[in-house]
């Protein structure tokens, strides 16, 4: 049997980092993933990761961050107060790849052009020279 899932999407909110009673880090977040053929429809998929990966996700991503996750789908169930049985589904992440960076102190993803140099015009070079400036 095979249970493997790969998703690319954006975090709906800042990830939630907590620790179990024995000190293991666990991070939960919801990923917004556009559907393949109808990009106007979006699925919201719960994800969980553990230990060092959990701490990295909590420290380096935030609401709106673009990530790729690889893991397996796990199911669970619970009973509501009125006695109805509900099923849960989440991706247990083995790997999370950060596809953009979190700005310093902000959750908004960094613009891809922020680190490029300043713009210059060719007229700023020596005019009247027959030499090619490069």
PDB file of N, CA and C in Angstrom, residues 17-67:
ATOM      1  N   UNK A  17       2.753  26.331  17.240  1.00  0.00           N
ATOM      2  CA  UNK A  17       3.779  25.457  17.812  1.00  0.00           C
ATOM      3  C   UNK A  17       3.452  25.179  19.265  1.00  0.00           C
ATOM      4  N   UNK A  18       3.428  23.914  19.616  1.00  0.00           N
ATOM      5  CA  UNK A  18       3.213  23.488  21.003  1.00  0.00           C
ATOM      6  C   UNK A  18       4.173  22.350  21.312  1.00  0.00           C
ATOM      7  N   UNK A  19       4.210  21.982  22.576  1.00  0.00           N
ATOM      8  CA  UNK A  19       5.080  20.898  23.007  1.00  0.00           C
ATOM      9  C   UNK A  19       4.255  19.871  23.768  1.00  0.00           C
ATOM     10  N   UNK A  20       4.560  18.593  23.533  1.00  0.00           N
ATOM     11  CA  UNK A  20       3.886  17.534  24.277  1.00  0.00           C
ATOM     12  C   UNK A  20       4.436  17.519  25.700  1.00  0.00           C
ATOM     13  N   UNK A  21       3.832  16.717  26.556  1.00  0.00           N
ATOM     14  CA  UNK A  21       4.272  16.658  27.954  1.00  0.00           C
ATOM     15  C   UNK A  21       5.706  16.163  28.093  1.00  0.00           C
ATOM     16  N   UNK A  22       6.168  15.375  27.117  1.00  0.00           N
ATOM     17  CA  UNK A  22       7.563  14.915  27.188  1.00  0.00           C
ATOM     18  C   UNK A  22       8.523  15.817  26.408  1.00  0.00           C
ATOM     19  N   UNK A  23       8.042  17.004  25.956  1.00  0.00           N
ATOM     20  CA  UNK A  23       8.916  17.988  25.339  1.00  0.00           C
ATOM     21  C   UNK A  23       9.067  17.905  23.833  1.00  0.00           C
ATOM     22  N   UNK A  24       8.303  17.077  23.152  1.00  0.00           N
ATOM     23  CA  UNK A  24       8.387  16.967  21.697  1.00  0.00           C
ATOM     24  C   UNK A  24       7.608  18.103  21.048  1.00  0.00           C
ATOM     25  N   UNK A  25       8.258  18.812  20.129  1.00  0.00           N
ATOM     26  CA  UNK A  25       7.603  19.927  19.434  1.00  0.00           C
ATOM     27  C   UNK A  25       6.613  19.391  18.412  1.00  0.00           C
ATOM     28  N   UNK A  26       5.443  20.027  18.339  1.00  0.00           N
ATOM     29  CA  UNK A  26       4.428  19.692  17.336  1.00  0.00           C
ATOM     30  C   UNK A  26       3.882  21.000  16.775  1.00  0.00           C
ATOM     31  N   UNK A  27       3.833  21.086  15.466  1.00  0.00           N
ATOM     32  CA  UNK A  27       3.380  22.303  14.793  1.00  0.00           C
ATOM     33  C   UNK A  27       2.217  21.956  13.877  1.00  0.00           C
ATOM     34  N   UNK A  28       1.129  22.737  14.016  1.00  0.00           N
ATOM     35  CA  UNK A  28      -0.039  22.529  13.168  1.00  0.00           C
ATOM     36  C   UNK A  28      -0.292  23.792  12.354  1.00  0.00           C
ATOM     37  N   UNK A  29      -0.695  23.595  11.108  1.00  0.00           N
ATOM     38  CA  UNK A  29      -1.043  24.708  10.235  1.00  0.00           C
ATOM     39  C   UNK A  29      -2.012  24.227   9.165  1.00  0.00           C
ATOM     40  N   UNK A  30      -2.700  25.178   8.563  1.00  0.00           N
ATOM     41  CA  UNK A  30      -3.633  24.867   7.481  1.00  0.00           C
ATOM     42  C   UNK A  30      -3.081  25.443   6.199  1.00  0.00           C
ATOM     43  N   UNK A  31      -3.091  24.615   5.161  1.00  0.00           N
ATOM     44  CA  UNK A  31      -2.538  24.987   3.865  1.00  0.00           C
ATOM     45  C   UNK A  31      -3.681  25.228   2.881  1.00  0.00           C
ATOM     46  N   UNK A  32      -3.658  26.364   2.209  1.00  0.00           N
ATOM     47  CA  UNK A  32      -4.635  26.665   1.152  1.00  0.00           C
ATOM     48  C   UNK A  32      -4.024  26.237  -0.176  1.00  0.00           C
ATOM     49  N   UNK A  33      -4.689  25.296  -0.847  1.00  0.00           N
ATOM     50  CA  UNK A  33      -4.177  24.734  -2.093  1.00  0.00           C
ATOM     51  C   UNK A  33      -5.223  24.923  -3.186  1.00  0.00           C
ATOM     52  N   UNK A  34      -4.819  25.583  -4.277  1.00  0.00           N
ATOM     53  CA  UNK A  34      -5.735  25.751  -5.399  1.00  0.00           C
ATOM     54  C   UNK A  34      -5.937  24.417  -6.099  1.00  0.00           C
ATOM     55  N   UNK A  35      -7.140  24.214  -6.603  1.00  0.00           N
ATOM     56  CA  UNK A  35      -7.409  22.997  -7.354  1.00  0.00           C
ATOM     57  C   UNK A  35      -6.704  23.057  -8.694  1.00  0.00           C
ATOM     58  N   UNK A  36      -6.401  21.901  -9.231  1.00  0.00           N
ATOM     59  CA  UNK A  36      -5.580  21.804 -10.422  1.00  0.00           C
ATOM     60  C   UNK A  36      -6.244  22.406 -11.664  1.00  0.00           C
ATOM     61  N   UNK A  37      -7.510  22.114 -11.885  1.00  0.00           N
ATOM     62  CA  UNK A  37      -8.153  22.550 -13.118  1.00  0.00           C
ATOM     63  C   UNK A  37      -9.066  23.754 -12.928  1.00  0.00           C
ATOM     64  N   UNK A  38      -9.436  24.074 -11.708  1.00  0.00           N
ATOM     65  CA  UNK A  38     -10.278  25.222 -11.441  1.00  0.00           C
ATOM     66  C   UNK A  38      -9.608  26.043 -10.342  1.00  0.00           C
ATOM     67  N   UNK A  39      -8.784  26.984 -10.726  1.00  0.00           N
ATOM     68  CA  UNK A  39      -7.988  27.745  -9.763  1.00  0.00           C
ATOM     69  C   UNK A  39      -8.819  28.667  -8.895  1.00  0.00           C
ATOM     70  N   UNK A  40     -10.102  28.815  -9.202  1.00  0.00           N
ATOM     71  CA  UNK A  40     -10.973  29.639  -8.369  1.00  0.00           C
ATOM     72  C   UNK A  40     -11.441  28.880  -7.132  1.00  0.00           C
ATOM     73  N   UNK A  41     -11.276  27.569  -7.126  1.00  0.00           N
ATOM     74  CA  UNK A  41     -11.652  26.752  -5.976  1.00  0.00           C
ATOM     75  C   UNK A  41     -10.405  26.390  -5.185  1.00  0.00           C
ATOM     76  N   UNK A  42     -10.525  26.476  -3.881  1.00  0.00           N
ATOM     77  CA  UNK A  42      -9.386  26.224  -2.997  1.00  0.00           C
ATOM     78  C   UNK A  42      -9.761  25.199  -1.950  1.00  0.00           C
ATOM     79  N   UNK A  43      -8.839  24.286  -1.662  1.00  0.00           N
ATOM     80  CA  UNK A  43      -9.007  23.326  -0.579  1.00  0.00           C
ATOM     81  C   UNK A  43      -8.133  23.773   0.586  1.00  0.00           C
ATOM     82  N   UNK A  44      -8.657  23.626   1.788  1.00  0.00           N
ATOM     83  CA  UNK A  44      -7.925  23.985   3.002  1.00  0.00           C
ATOM     84  C   UNK A  44      -7.586  22.692   3.728  1.00  0.00           C
ATOM     85  N   UNK A  45      -6.292  22.393   3.798  1.00  0.00           N
ATOM     86  CA  UNK A  45      -5.834  21.094   4.267  1.00  0.00           C
ATOM     87  C   UNK A  45      -5.017  21.267   5.544  1.00  0.00           C
ATOM     88  N   UNK A  46      -5.439  20.568   6.591  1.00  0.00           N
ATOM     89  CA  UNK A  46      -4.728  20.603   7.872  1.00  0.00           C
ATOM     90  C   UNK A  46      -3.452  19.786   7.772  1.00  0.00           C
ATOM     91  N   UNK A  47      -2.375  20.318   8.331  1.00  0.00           N
ATOM     92  CA  UNK A  47      -1.073  19.660   8.303  1.00  0.00           C
ATOM     93  C   UNK A  47      -0.473  19.667   9.702  1.00  0.00           C
ATOM     94  N   UNK A  48       0.357  18.681   9.989  1.00  0.00           N
ATOM     95  CA  UNK A  48       1.054  18.596  11.268  1.00  0.00           C
ATOM     96  C   UNK A  48       2.478  18.116  11.010  1.00  0.00           C
ATOM     97  N   UNK A  49       3.439  18.678  11.760  1.00  0.00           N
ATOM     98  CA  UNK A  49       4.814  18.201  11.694  1.00  0.00           C
ATOM     99  C   UNK A  49       5.393  18.156  13.103  1.00  0.00           C
ATOM    100  N   UNK A  50       6.472  17.436  13.267  1.00  0.00           N
ATOM    101  CA  UNK A  50       6.994  17.112  14.593  1.00  0.00           C
ATOM    102  C   UNK A  50       8.470  17.467  14.724  1.00  0.00           C
ATOM    103  N   UNK A  51       8.907  17.573  15.960  1.00  0.00           N
ATOM    104  CA  UNK A  51      10.306  17.733  16.378  1.00  0.00           C
ATOM    105  C   UNK A  51      10.965  18.962  15.743  1.00  0.00           C
ATOM    106  N   UNK A  52      12.162  18.806  15.185  1.00  0.00           N
ATOM    107  CA  UNK A  52      12.912  19.927  14.626  1.00  0.00           C
ATOM    108  C   UNK A  52      12.209  20.562  13.439  1.00  0.00           C
ATOM    109  N   UNK A  53      11.550  19.747  12.635  1.00  0.00           N
ATOM    110  CA  UNK A  53      10.802  20.274  11.502  1.00  0.00           C
ATOM    111  C   UNK A  53       9.696  21.204  11.985  1.00  0.00           C
ATOM    112  N   UNK A  54       9.047  20.836  13.073  1.00  0.00           N
ATOM    113  CA  UNK A  54       7.985  21.667  13.647  1.00  0.00           C
ATOM    114  C   UNK A  54       8.525  23.023  14.076  1.00  0.00           C
ATOM    115  N   UNK A  55       9.666  23.038  14.727  1.00  0.00           N
ATOM    116  CA  UNK A  55      10.256  24.303  15.173  1.00  0.00           C
ATOM    117  C   UNK A  55      10.693  25.165  13.997  1.00  0.00           C
ATOM    118  N   UNK A  56      11.244  24.543  12.949  1.00  0.00           N
ATOM    119  CA  UNK A  56      11.648  25.298  11.764  1.00  0.00           C
ATOM    120  C   UNK A  56      10.444  25.926  11.063  1.00  0.00           C
ATOM    121  N   UNK A  57       9.376  25.161  10.919  1.00  0.00           N
ATOM    122  CA  UNK A  57       8.170  25.695  10.278  1.00  0.00           C
ATOM    123  C   UNK A  57       7.635  26.874  11.081  1.00  0.00           C
ATOM    124  N   UNK A  58       7.597  26.747  12.398  1.00  0.00           N
ATOM    125  CA  UNK A  58       7.084  27.824  13.248  1.00  0.00           C
ATOM    126  C   UNK A  58       7.981  29.062  13.191  1.00  0.00           C
ATOM    127  N   UNK A  59       9.286  28.873  13.093  1.00  0.00           N
ATOM    128  CA  UNK A  59      10.226  29.991  13.113  1.00  0.00           C
ATOM    129  C   UNK A  59      10.390  30.699  11.770  1.00  0.00           C
ATOM    130  N   UNK A  60      10.223  29.976  10.672  1.00  0.00           N
ATOM    131  CA  UNK A  60      10.566  30.536   9.369  1.00  0.00           C
ATOM    132  C   UNK A  60       9.396  30.719   8.411  1.00  0.00           C
ATOM    133  N   UNK A  61       8.176  30.441   8.851  1.00  0.00           N
ATOM    134  CA  UNK A  61       7.014  30.677   8.003  1.00  0.00           C
ATOM    135  C   UNK A  61       5.976  31.480   8.768  1.00  0.00           C
ATOM    136  N   UNK A  62       5.004  31.960   8.061  1.00  0.00           N
ATOM    137  CA  UNK A  62       3.906  32.702   8.661  1.00  0.00           C
ATOM    138  C   UNK A  62       2.739  32.730   7.701  1.00  0.00           C
ATOM    139  N   UNK A  63       1.711  33.420   8.084  1.00  0.00           N
ATOM    140  CA  UNK A  63       0.523  33.533   7.249  1.00  0.00           C
ATOM    141  C   UNK A  63       0.909  34.021   5.859  1.00  0.00           C
ATOM    142  N   UNK A  64       0.472  33.300   4.845  1.00  0.00           N
ATOM    143  CA  UNK A  64       0.761  33.666   3.465  1.00  0.00           C
ATOM    144  C   UNK A  64       2.018  33.047   2.891  1.00  0.00           C
ATOM    145  N   UNK A  65       2.839  32.395   3.716  1.00  0.00           N
ATOM    146  CA  UNK A  65       4.072  31.779   3.218  1.00  0.00           C
ATOM    147  C   UNK A  65       3.755  30.647   2.247  1.00  0.00           C
ATOM    148  N   UNK A  66       4.515  30.581   1.176  1.00  0.00           N
ATOM    149  CA  UNK A  66       4.370  29.530   0.186  1.00  0.00           C
ATOM    150  C   UNK A  66       5.279  28.369   0.566  1.00  0.00           C
ATOM    151  N   UNK A  67       4.700  27.173   0.719  1.00  0.00           N
ATOM    152  CA  UNK A  67       5.477  25.993   1.100  1.00  0.00           C
ATOM    153  C   UNK A  67       5.051  24.786   0.276  1.00  0.00           C
TER     154      UNK A  67
END
